[in-house]
PDB file of C-alpha atoms in Angstrom:
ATOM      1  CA  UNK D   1     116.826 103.780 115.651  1.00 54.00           C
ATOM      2  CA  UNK D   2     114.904 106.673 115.288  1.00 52.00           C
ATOM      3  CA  UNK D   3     111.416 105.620 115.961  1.00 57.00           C
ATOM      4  CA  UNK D   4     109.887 107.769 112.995  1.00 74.00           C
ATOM      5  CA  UNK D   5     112.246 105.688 110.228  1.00 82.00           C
ATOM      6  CA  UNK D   6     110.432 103.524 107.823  1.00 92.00           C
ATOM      7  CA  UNK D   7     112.453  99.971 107.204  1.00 94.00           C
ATOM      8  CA  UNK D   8     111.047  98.324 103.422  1.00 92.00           C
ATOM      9  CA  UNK D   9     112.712  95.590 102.103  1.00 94.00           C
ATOM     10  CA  UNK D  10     112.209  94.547  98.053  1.00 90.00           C
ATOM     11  CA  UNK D  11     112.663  90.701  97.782  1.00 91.00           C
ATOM     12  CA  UNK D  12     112.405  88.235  94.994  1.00 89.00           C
ATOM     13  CA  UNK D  13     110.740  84.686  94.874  1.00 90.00           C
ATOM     14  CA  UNK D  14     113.135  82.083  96.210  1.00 92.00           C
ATOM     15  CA  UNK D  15     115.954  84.680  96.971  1.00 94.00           C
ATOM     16  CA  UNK D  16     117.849  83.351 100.468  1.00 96.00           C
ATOM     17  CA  UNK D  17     119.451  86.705 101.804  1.00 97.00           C
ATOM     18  CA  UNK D  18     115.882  88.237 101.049  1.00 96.00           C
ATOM     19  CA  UNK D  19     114.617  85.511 103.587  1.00 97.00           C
ATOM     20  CA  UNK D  20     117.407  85.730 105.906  1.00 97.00           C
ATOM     21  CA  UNK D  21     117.097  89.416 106.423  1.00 97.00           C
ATOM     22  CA  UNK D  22     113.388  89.295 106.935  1.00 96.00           C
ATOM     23  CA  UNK D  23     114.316  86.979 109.755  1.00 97.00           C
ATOM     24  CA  UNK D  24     116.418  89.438 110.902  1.00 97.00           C
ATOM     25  CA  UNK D  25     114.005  92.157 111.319  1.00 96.00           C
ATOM     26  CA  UNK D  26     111.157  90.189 112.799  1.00 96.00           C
ATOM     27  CA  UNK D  27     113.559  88.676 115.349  1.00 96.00           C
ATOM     28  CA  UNK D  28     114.630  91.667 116.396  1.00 94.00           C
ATOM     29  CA  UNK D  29     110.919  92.996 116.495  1.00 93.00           C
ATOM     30  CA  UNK D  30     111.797  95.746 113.893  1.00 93.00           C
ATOM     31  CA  UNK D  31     108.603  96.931 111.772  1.00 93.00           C
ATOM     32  CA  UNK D  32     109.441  97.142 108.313  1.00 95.00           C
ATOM     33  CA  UNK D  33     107.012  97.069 104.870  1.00 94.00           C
ATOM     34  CA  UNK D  34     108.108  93.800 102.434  1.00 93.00           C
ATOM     35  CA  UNK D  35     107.195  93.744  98.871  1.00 89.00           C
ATOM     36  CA  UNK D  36     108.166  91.073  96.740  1.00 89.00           C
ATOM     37  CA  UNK D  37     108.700  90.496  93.181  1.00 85.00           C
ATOM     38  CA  UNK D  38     108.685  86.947  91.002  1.00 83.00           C
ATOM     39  CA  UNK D  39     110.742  87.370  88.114  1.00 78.00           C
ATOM     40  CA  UNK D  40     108.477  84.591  86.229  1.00 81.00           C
ATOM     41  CA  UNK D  41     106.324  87.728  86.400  1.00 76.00           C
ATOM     42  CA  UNK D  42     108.039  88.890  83.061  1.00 69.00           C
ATOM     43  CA  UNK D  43     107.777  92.413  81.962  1.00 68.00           C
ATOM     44  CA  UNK D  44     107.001  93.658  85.438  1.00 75.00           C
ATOM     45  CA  UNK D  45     109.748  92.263  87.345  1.00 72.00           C
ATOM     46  CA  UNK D  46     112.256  93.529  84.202  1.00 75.00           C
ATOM     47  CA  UNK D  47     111.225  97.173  84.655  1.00 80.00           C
ATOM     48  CA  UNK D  48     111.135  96.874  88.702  1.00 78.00           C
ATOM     49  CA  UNK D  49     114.572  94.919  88.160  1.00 75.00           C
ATOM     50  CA  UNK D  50     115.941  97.991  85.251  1.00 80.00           C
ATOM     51  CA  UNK D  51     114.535 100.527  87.596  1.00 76.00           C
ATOM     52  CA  UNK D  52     117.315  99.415  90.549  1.00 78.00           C
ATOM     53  CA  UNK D  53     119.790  99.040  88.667  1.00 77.00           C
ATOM     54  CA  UNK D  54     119.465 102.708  87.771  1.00 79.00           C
ATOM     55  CA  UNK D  55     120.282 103.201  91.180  1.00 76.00           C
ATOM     56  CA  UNK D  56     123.482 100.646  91.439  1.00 83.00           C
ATOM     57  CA  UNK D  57     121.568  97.778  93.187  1.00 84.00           C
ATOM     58  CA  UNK D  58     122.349  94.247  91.391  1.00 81.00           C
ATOM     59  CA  UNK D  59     120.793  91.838  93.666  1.00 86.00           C
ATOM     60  CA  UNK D  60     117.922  91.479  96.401  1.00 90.00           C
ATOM     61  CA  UNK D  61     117.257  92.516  99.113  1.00 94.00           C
ATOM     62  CA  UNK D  62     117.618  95.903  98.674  1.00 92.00           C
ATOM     63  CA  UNK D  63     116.710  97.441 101.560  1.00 93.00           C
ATOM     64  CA  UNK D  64     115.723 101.092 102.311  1.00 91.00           C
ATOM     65  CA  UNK D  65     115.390 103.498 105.256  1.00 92.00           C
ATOM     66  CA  UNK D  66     113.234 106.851 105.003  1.00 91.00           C
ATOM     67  CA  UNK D  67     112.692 109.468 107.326  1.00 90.00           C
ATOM     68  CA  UNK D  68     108.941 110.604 108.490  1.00 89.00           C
ATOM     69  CA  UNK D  69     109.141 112.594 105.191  1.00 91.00           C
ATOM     70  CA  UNK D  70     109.926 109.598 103.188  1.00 88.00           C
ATOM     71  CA  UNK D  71     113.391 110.955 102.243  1.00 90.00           C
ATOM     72  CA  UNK D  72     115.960 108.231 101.268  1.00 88.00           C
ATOM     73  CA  UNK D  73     118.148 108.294 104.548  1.00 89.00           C
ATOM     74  CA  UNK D  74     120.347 105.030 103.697  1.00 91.00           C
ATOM     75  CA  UNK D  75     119.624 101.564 101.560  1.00 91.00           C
ATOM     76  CA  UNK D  76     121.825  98.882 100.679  1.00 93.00           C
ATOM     77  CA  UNK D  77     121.531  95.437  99.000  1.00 93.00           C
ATOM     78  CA  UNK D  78     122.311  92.072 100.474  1.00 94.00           C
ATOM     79  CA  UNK D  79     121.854  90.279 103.564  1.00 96.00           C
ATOM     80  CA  UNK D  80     124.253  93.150 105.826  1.00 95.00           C
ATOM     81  CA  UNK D  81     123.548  92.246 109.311  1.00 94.00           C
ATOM     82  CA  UNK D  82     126.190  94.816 110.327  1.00 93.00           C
ATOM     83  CA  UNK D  83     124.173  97.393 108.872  1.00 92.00           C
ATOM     84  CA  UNK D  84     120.836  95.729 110.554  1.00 93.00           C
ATOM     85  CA  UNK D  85     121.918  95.793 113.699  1.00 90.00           C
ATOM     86  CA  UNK D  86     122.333  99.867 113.454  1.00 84.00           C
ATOM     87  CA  UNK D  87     118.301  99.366 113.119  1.00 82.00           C
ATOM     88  CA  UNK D  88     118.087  98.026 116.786  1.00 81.00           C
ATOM     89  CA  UNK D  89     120.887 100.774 118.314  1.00 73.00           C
TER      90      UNK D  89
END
């Protein structure tokens, strides 16, 4: 992986792929930012949750990779250890 890429990962409360990819990453010692979101929040988590759908995402994790620049280089949504393990290549 280019060393410059910036991994973030947007969870929810209680979500299982969310916690299975965050496994992922730290047990293959890849840095990544998490941020999480409760959706007992209310109107927060429905605008964070109508703001990625906008983009086609329709369940957590959704995860994100940005270059030094923070340009959107690839993302995806779901526990995908195929696409993971490109991280660690």
């Amino acid at each position: 992986m280019n060393l410059n890429m910036k991994v973030k990962v947007y969870s929810k409360v209680n979500c299982m792929p969310c916690a299975f990819t965050k496994k992922w990453l730290e047990k293959h010692n890849v840095d990544y930012e998490y941020e999480e979101f409760d959706p007992k929040s209310g109107e927060s988590y429905e605008q964070v949750r109508a703001q990625l759908m906008q983009f086609g995402f329709t369940s957590f994790p959704i995860v994100t990779l940005l270059d030094e620049d923070n340009n959107l280089v690839d993302s995806w949504h779901g526990f995908a250890p195929n696409k993971l393990t490109k991280l660690i290549k």
